[in-house]
Backbone as numpy.savetxt, mean C-alpha at the origin, in Angstrom:
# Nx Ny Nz CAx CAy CAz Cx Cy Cz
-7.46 -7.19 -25.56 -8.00 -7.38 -24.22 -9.45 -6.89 -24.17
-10.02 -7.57 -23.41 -11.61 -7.06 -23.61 -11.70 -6.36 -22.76
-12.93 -5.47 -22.78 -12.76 -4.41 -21.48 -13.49 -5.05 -20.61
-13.27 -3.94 -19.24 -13.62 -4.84 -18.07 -15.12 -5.02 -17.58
-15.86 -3.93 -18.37 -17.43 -4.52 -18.50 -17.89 -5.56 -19.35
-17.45 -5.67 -19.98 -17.16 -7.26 -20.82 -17.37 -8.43 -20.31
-15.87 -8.16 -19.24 -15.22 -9.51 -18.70 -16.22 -9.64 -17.26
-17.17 -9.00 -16.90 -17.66 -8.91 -15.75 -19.03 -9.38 -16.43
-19.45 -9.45 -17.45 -20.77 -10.11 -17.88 -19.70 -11.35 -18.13
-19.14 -11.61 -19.12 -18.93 -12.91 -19.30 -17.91 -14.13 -17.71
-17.66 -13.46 -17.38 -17.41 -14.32 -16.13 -17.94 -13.48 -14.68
-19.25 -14.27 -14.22 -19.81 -13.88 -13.22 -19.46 -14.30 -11.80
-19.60 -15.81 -12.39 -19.11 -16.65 -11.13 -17.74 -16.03 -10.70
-16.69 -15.90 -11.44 -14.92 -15.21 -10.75 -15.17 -14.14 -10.30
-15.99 -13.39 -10.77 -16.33 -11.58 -10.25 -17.05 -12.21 -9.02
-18.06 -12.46 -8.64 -18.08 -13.00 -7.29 -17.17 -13.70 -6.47
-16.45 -14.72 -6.72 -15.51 -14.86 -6.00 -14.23 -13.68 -5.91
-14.10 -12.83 -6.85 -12.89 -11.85 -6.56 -13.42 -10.92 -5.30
-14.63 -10.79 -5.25 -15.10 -9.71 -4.85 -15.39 -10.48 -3.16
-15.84 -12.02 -2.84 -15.32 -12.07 -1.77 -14.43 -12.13 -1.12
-13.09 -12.61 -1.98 -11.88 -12.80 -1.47 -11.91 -11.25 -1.47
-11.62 -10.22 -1.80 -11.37 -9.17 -1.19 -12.42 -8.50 -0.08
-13.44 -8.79 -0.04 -14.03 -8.78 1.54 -13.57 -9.66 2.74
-12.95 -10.70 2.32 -12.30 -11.37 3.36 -11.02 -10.90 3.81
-10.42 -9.98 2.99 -9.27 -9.38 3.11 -9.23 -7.95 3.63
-10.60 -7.33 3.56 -10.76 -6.03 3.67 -10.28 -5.29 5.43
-10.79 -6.44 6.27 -10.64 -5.60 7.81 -9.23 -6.11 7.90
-8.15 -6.98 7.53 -6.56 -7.20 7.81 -5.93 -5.80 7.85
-5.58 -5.36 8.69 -4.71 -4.16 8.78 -3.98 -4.12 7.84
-3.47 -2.58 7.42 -2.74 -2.32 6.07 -1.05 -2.59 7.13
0.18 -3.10 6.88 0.73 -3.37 7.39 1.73 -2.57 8.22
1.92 -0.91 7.27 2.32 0.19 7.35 2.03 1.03 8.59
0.23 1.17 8.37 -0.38 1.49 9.47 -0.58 1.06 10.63
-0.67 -0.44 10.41 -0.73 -1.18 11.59 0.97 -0.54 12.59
1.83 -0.44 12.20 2.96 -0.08 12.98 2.59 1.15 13.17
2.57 1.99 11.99 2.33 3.58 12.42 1.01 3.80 13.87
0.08 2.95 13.64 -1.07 3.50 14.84 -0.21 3.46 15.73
1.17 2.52 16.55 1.21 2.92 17.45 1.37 4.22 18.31
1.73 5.35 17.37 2.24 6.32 17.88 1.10 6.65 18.77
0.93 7.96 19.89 0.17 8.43 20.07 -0.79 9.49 19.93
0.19 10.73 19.06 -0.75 11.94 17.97 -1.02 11.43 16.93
-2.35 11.85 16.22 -2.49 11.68 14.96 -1.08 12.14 14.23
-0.19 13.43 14.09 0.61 13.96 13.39 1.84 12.72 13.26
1.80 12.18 14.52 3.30 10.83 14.24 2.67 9.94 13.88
1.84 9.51 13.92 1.00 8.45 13.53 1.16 8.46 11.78
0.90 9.79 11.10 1.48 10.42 9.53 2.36 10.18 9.50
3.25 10.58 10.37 4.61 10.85 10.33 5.61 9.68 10.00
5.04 8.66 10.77 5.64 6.99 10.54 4.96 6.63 9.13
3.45 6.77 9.27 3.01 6.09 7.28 3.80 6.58 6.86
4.53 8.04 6.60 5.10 8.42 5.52 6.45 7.48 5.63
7.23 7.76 6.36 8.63 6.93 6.52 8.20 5.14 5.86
6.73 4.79 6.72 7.05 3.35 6.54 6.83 2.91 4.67
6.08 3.77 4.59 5.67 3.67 2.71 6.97 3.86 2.46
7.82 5.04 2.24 8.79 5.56 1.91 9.92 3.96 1.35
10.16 3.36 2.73 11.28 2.16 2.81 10.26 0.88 2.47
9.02 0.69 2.20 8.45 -0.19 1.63 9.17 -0.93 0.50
10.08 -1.87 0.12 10.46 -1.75 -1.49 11.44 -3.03 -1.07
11.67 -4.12 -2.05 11.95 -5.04 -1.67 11.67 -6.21 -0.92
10.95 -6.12 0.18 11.11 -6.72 1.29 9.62 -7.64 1.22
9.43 -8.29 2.39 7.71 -8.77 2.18 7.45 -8.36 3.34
6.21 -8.35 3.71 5.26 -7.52 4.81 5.68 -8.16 6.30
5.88 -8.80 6.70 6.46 -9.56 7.92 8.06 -8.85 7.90
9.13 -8.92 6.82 9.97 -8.09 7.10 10.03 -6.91 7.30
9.25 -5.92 6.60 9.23 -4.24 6.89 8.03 -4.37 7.78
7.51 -5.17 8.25 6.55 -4.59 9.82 8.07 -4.61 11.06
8.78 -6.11 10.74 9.65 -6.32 11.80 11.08 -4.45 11.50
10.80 -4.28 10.99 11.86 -3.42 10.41 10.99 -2.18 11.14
10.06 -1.81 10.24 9.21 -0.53 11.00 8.91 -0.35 12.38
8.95 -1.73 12.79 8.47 -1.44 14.65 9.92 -1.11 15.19
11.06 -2.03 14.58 12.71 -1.66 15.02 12.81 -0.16 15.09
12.79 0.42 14.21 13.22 1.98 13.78 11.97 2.58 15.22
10.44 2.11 15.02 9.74 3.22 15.97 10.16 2.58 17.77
10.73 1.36 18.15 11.23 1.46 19.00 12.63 2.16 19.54
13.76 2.22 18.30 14.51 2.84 18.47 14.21 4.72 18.48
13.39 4.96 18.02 13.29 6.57 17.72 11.70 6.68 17.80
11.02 6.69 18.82 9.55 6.57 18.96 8.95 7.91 18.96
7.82 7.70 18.49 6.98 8.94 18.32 7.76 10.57 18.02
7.78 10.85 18.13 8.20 12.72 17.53 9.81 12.14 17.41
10.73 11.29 17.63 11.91 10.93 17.58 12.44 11.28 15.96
11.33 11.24 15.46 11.40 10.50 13.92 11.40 12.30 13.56
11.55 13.08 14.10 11.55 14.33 13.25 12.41 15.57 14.16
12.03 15.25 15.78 13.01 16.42 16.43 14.59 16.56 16.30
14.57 17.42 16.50 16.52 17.83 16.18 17.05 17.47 17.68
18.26 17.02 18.09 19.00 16.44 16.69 18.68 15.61 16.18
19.16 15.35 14.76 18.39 14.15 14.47 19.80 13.13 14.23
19.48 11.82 14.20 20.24 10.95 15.07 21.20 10.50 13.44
22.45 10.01 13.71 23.32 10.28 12.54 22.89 8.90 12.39
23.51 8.65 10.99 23.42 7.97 9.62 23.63 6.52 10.07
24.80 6.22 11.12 25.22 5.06 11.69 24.40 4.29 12.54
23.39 5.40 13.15 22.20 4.78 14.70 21.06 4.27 14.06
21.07 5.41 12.79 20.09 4.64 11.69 20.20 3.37 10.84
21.18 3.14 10.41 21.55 1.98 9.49 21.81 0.68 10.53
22.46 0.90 11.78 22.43 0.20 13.13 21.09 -0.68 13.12
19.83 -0.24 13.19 18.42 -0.66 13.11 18.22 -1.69 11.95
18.80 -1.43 10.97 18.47 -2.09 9.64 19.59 -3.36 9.86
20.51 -3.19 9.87 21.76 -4.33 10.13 21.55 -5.26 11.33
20.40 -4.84 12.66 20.36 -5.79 13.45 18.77 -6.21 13.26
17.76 -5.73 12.43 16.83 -6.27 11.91 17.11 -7.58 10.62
17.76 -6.89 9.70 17.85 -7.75 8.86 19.53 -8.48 8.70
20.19 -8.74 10.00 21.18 -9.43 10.26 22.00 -9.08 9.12
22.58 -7.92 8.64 23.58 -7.71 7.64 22.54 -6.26 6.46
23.55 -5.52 5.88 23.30 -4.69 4.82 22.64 -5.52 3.20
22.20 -6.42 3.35 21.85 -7.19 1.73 20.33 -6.75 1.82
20.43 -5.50 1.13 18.92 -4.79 0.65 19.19 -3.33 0.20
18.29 -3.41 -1.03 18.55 -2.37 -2.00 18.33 -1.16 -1.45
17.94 -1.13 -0.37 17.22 0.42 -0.11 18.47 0.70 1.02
19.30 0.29 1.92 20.03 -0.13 2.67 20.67 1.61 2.63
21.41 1.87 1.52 22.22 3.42 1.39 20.78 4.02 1.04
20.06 4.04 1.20 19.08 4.99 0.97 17.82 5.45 2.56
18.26 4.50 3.50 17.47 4.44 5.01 17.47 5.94 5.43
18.61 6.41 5.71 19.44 7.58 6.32 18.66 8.91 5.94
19.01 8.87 4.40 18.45 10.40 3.96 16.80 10.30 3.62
16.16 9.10 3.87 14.73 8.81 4.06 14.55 9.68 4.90
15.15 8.66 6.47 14.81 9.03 7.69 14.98 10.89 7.98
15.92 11.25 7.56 16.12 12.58 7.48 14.68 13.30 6.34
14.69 12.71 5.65 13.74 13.24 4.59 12.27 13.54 5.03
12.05 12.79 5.61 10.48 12.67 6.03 10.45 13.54 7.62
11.61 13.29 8.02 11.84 14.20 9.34 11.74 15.89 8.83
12.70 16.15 7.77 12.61 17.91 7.33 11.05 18.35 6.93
10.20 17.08 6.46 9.06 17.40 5.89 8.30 17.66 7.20
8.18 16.71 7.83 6.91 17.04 9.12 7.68 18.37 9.96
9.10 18.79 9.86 9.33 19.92 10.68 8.47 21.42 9.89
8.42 21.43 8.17 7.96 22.18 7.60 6.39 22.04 7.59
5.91 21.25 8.30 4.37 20.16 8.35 4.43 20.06 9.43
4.40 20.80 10.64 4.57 20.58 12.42 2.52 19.86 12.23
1.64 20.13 11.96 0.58 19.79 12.12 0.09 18.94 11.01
0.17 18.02 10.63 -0.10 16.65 9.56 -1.33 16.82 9.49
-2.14 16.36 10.64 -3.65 16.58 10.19 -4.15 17.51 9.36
-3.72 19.01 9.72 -3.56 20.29 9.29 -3.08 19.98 7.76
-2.49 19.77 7.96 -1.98 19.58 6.61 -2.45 19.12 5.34
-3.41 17.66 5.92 -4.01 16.77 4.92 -5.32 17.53 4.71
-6.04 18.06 6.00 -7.25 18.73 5.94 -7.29 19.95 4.86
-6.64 20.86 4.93 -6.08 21.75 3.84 -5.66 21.34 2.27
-5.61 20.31 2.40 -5.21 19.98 0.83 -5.83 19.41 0.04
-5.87 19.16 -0.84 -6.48 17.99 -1.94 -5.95 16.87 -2.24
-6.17 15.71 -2.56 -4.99 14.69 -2.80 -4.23 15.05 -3.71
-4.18 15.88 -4.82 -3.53 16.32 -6.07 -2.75 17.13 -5.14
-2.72 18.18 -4.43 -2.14 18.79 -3.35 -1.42 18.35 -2.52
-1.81 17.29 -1.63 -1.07 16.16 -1.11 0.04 15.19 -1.67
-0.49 15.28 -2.53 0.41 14.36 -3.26 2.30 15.13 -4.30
1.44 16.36 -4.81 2.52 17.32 -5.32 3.77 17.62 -3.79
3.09 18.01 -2.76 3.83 18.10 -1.13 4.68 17.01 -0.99
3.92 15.46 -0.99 5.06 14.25 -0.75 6.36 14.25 -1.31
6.29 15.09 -3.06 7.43 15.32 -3.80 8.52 15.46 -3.06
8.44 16.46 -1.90 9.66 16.84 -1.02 10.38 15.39 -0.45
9.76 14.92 -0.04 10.25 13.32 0.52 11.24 12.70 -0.43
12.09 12.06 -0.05 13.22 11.23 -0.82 12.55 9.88 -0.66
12.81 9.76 -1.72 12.32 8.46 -2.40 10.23 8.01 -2.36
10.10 9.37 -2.39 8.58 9.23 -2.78 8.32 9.60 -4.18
9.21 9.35 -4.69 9.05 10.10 -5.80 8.93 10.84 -6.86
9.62 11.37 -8.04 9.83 12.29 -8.93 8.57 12.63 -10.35
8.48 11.19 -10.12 7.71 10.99 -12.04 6.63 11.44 -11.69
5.79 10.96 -13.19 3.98 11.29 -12.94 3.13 10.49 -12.00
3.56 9.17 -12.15 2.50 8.36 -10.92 3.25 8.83 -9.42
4.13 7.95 -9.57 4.80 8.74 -8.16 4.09 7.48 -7.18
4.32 6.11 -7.34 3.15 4.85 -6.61 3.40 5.39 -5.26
4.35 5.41 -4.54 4.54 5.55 -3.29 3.80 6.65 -2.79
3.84 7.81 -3.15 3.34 8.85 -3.01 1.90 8.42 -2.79
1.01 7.92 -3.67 -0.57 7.51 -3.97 -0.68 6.60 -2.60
0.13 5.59 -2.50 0.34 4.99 -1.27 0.02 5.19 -0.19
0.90 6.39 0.03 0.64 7.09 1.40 -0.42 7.59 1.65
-0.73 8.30 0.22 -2.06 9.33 0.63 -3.16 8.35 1.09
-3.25 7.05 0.42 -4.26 6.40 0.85 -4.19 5.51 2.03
-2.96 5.34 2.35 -3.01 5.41 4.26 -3.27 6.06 4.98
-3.32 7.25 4.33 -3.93 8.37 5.42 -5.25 8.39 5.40
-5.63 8.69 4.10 -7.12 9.59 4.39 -8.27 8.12 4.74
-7.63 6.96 3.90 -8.65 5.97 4.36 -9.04 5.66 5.38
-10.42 5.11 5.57 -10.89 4.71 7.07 -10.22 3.69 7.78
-9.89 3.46 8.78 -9.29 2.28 9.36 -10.33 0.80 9.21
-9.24 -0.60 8.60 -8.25 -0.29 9.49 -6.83 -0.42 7.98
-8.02 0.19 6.80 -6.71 0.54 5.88 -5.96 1.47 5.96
-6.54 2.45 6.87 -6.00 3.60 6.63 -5.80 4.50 8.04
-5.68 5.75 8.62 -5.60 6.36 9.65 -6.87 7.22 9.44
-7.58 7.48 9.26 -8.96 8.08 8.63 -8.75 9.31 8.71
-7.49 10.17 8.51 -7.52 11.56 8.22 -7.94 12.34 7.54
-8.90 12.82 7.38 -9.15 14.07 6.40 -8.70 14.64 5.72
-8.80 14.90 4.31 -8.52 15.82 3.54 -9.16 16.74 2.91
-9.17 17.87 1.68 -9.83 18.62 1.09 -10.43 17.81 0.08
-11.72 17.19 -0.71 -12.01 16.78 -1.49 -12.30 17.51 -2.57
-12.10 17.58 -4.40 -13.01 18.23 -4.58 -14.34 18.15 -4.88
-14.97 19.17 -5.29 -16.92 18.63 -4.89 -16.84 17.97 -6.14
-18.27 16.96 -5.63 -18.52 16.13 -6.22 -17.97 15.03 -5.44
-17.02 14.45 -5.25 -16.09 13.48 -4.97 -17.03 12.60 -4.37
-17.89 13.14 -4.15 -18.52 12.26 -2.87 -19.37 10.81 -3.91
-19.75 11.62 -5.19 -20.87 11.17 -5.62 -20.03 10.02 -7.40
-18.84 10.83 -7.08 -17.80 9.54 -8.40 -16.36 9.04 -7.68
-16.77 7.80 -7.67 -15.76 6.90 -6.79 -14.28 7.67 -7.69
-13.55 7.49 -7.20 -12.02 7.82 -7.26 -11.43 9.38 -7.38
-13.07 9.93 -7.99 -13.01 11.82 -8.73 -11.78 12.86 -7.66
-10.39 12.77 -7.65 -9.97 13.43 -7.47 -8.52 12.82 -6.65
-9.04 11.41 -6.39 -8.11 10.60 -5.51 -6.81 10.18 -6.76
-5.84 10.19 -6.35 -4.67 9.26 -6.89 -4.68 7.88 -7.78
-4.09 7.07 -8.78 -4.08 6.18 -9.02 -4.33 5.19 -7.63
-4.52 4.32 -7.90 -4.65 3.20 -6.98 -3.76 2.13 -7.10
-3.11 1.76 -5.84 -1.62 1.39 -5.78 -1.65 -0.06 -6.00
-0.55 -0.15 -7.25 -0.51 -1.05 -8.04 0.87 -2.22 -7.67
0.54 -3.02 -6.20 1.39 -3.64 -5.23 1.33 -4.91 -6.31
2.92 -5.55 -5.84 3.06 -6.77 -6.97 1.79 -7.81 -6.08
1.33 -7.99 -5.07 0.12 -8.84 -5.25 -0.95 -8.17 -6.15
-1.20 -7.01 -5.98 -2.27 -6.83 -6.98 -1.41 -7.09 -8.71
-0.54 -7.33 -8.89 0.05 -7.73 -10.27 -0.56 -9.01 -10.72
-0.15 -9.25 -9.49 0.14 -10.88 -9.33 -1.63 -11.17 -9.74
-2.77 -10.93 -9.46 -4.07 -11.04 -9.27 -4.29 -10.27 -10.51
-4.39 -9.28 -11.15 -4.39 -8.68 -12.71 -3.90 -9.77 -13.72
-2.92 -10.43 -13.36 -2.33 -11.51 -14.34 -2.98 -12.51 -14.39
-3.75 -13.08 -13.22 -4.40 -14.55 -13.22 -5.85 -13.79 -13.42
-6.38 -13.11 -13.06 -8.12 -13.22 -12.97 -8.55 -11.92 -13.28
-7.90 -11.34 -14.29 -8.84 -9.80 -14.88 -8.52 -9.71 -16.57
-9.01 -8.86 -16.90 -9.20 -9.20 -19.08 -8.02 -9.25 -19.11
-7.20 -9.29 -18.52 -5.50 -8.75 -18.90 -5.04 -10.70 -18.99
-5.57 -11.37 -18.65 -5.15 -12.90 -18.10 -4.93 -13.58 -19.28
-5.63 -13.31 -20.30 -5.45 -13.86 -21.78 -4.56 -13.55 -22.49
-4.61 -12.03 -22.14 -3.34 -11.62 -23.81 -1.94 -10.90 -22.76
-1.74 -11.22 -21.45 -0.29 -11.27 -20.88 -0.68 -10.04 -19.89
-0.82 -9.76 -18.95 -0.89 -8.05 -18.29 0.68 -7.97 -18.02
1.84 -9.10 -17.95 2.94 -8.43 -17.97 3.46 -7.86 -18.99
2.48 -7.76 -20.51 2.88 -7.29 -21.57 2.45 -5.95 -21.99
1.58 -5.49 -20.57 1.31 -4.40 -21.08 1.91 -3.09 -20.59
1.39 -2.06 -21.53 2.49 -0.83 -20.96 2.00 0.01 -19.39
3.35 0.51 -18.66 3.03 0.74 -17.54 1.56 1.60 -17.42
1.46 1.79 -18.41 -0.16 2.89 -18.20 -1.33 2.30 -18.28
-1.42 1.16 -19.19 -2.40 0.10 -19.01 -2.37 -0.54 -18.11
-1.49 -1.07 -17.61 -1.25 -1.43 -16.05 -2.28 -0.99 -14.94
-1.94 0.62 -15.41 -2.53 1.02 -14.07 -3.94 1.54 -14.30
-4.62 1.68 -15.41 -5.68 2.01 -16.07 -6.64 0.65 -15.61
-6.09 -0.40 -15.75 -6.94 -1.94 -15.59 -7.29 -1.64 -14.26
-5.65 -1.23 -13.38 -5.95 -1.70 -11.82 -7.26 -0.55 -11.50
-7.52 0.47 -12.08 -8.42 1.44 -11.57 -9.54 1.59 -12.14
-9.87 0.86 -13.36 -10.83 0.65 -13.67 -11.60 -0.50 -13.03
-10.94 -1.46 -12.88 -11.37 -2.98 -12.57 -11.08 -2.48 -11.00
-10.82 -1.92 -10.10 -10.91 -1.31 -9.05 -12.56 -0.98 -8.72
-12.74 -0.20 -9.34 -13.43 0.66 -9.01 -14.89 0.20 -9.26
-14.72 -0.81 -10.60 -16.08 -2.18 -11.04 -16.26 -2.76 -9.55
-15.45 -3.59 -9.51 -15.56 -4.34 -8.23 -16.03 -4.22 -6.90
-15.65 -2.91 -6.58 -16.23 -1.97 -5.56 -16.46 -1.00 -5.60
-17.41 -0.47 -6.08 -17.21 1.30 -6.73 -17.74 2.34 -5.22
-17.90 1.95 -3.90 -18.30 2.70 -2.93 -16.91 2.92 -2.25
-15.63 1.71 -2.54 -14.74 2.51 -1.67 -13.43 1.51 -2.17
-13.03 2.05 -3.71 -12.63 0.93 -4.74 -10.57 0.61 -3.98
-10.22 1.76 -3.00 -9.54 1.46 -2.58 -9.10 -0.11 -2.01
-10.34 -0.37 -1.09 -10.42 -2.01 -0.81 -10.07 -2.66 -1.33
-10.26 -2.66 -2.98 -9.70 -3.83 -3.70 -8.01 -3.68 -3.63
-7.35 -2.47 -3.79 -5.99 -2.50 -3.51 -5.40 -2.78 -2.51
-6.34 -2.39 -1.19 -5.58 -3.14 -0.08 -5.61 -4.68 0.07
-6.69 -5.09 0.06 -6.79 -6.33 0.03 -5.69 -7.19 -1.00
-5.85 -7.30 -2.07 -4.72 -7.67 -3.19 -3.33 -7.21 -2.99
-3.11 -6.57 -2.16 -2.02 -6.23 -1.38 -1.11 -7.80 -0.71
-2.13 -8.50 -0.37 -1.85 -9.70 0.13 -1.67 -10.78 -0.68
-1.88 -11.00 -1.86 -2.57 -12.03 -2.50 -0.55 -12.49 -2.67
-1.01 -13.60 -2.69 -0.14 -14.54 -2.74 1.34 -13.62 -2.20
1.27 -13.14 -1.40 2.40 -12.38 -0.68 3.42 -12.73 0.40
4.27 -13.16 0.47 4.77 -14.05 1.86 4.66 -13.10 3.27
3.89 -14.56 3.99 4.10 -14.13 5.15 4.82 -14.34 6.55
4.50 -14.82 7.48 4.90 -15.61 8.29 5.48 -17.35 8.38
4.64 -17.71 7.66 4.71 -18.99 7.72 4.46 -19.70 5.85
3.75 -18.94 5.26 3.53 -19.08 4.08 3.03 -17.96 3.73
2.49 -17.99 2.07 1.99 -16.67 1.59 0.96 -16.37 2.58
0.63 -14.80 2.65 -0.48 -14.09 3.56 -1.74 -14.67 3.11
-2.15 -15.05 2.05 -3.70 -15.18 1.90 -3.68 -17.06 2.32
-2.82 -17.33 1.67 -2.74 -19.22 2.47 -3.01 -19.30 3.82
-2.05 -18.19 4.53 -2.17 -18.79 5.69 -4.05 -17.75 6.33
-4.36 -17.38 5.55 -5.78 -16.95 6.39 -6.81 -17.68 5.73
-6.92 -18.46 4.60 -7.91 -19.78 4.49 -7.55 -21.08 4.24
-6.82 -21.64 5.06 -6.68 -22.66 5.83 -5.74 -23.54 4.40
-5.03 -22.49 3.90 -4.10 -23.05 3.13 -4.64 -23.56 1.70
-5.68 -22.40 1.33 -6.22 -22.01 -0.13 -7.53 -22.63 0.25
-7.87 -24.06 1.12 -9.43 -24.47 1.02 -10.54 -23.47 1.28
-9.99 -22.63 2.06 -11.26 -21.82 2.43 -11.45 -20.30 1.42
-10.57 -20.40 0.31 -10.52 -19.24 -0.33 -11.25 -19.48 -1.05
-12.28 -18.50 -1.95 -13.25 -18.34 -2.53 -12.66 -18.36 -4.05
-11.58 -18.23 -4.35 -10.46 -18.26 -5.78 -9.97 -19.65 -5.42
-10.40 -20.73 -4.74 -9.53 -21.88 -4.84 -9.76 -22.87 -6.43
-10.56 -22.71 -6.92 -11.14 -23.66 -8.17 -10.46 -22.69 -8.97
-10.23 -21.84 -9.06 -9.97 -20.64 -9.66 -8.20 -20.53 -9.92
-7.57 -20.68 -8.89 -6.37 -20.51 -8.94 -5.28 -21.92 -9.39
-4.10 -21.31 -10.06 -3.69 -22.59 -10.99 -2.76 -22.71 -9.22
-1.96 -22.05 -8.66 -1.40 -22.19 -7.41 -2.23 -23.04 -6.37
-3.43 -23.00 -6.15 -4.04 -23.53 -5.12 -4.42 -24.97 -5.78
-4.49 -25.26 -6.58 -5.03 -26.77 -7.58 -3.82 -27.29 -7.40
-2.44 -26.59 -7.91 -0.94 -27.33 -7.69 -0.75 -28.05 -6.62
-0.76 -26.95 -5.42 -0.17 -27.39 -4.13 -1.53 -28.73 -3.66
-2.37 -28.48 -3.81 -3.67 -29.23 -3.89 -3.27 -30.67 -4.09
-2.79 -30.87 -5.19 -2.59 -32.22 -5.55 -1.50 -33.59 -4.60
């Protein structure tokens, strides 16, 4: 595989078009957050990113928005953490009349989420507080407590969250954290991997050095080495963008995949000459 300063001299023209399609993607609300802003404290406003990342898994973005707004209408704002906290049945109730039946992997796992992320913000009464005080390496070791954020070394979900939080809207809730110095002056210096969503797979496989010799062949660490290197090329002032954005890429949405249906069904996408999907349906 060639590296990604390489592949950025030898294909100029695609590095410009990657780089607008992810400016065209950049102000779309992150889908998580978009539910979480409703709360009204910053602290529930955390409080839901964490839950909604948490049950992220399976599903496509139109289903866990319809799912995430279910749960914050049923248990709104501070609901999601005061005692009592609501049994296992009122919870799974939400999921069974969202998604008309139990067929989803995360399904026995809703309950001790919802509980999970609830014990955390009771030990975390002030979130802001919380993020402001920490470091993302800090932040991120803390999420550990959460069920199903995570055990291993990457820990994606975990990286996830953090970058719903601290990012500026409207990727993120623009919370503050502890940086360390420097940070200001080397894009990523201290932040988390950068979250490696099957659209951004999906976009590593067709249009980055990885496109020639297989990126599904490579090992999970190259994986994520490409996504943060070639991240951070692309946009090195706020390389997150490229993950949110690619977040979407060929992702189902409403009516068709998310990026179809926002340029007029691939014509207006800047990857249309580019993409073997958009030439197909094309014909």
């Amino acid at each position: 595989m060639v590296s990604v300063k390489r592949f950025m001299q030898d294909e100029p023209a695609l590095v410009d078009a990657t780089r607008k399609f992810i400016c065209g993607f950049s102000h779309l609300p992150d889908p998580v957050v978009a539910v979480a802003s409703r709360a009204q404290s910053k602290t529930a406003q955390v409080a839901w990113v964490l839950f909604g990342t948490a049950i992220y898994q399976d599903r496509d973005i139109p289903e866990i928005m319809r799912l995430l707004s279910a749960f914050y209408e049923a248990f709104p704002e501070e609901k999601l953490w005061t005692l009592p906290v609501p049994a296992a049945g009122a919870i799974n109730d939400v999921v069974e009349r969202t998604f008309e039946g139990r067929d989803w992997s995360m399904f026995e796992h809703v309950a001790g989420i919802f509980w999970s992320v609830g014990l955390f913000v009771r030990h975390h009464p002030d979130l802001v507080a919380w993020a402001r005080e920490r470091s993302p390496e800090e932040m991120w070791r803390d999420l550990g407590e959460i069920y199903f954020m995570g055990k291993a070394a990457v820990r994606p979900k975990a990286c996830a969250a953090i970058y719903r939080i601290v990012s500026a809207e409207p990727l993120g809730l623009g919370v503050q954290c502890r940086m360390p110095e420097g940070s200001a002056r080397k894009a990523l210096h201290g932040l988390p991997p950068l979250p490696l969503t099957m659209g951004a797979r999906r976009f590593l496989a067709m249009f980055s050095p990885a496109r020639e010799e297989g990126f599904a062949d490579l090992a999970p660490a190259q994986k994520q080495k490409l996504m943060d290197v070639y991240g951070k090329a692309l946009c090195p002032e706020v390389p997150y963008t490229v993950a949110h954005s690619l977040q979407f890429f060929l992702e189902a949405g409403a009516d068709d995949f998310v990026c179809r249906e926002r340029t007029k069904r691939c014509a207006k996408c800047p990857l249309y000459e580019y993409c073997d999907y958009a030439t197909r349906r094309s014909r």
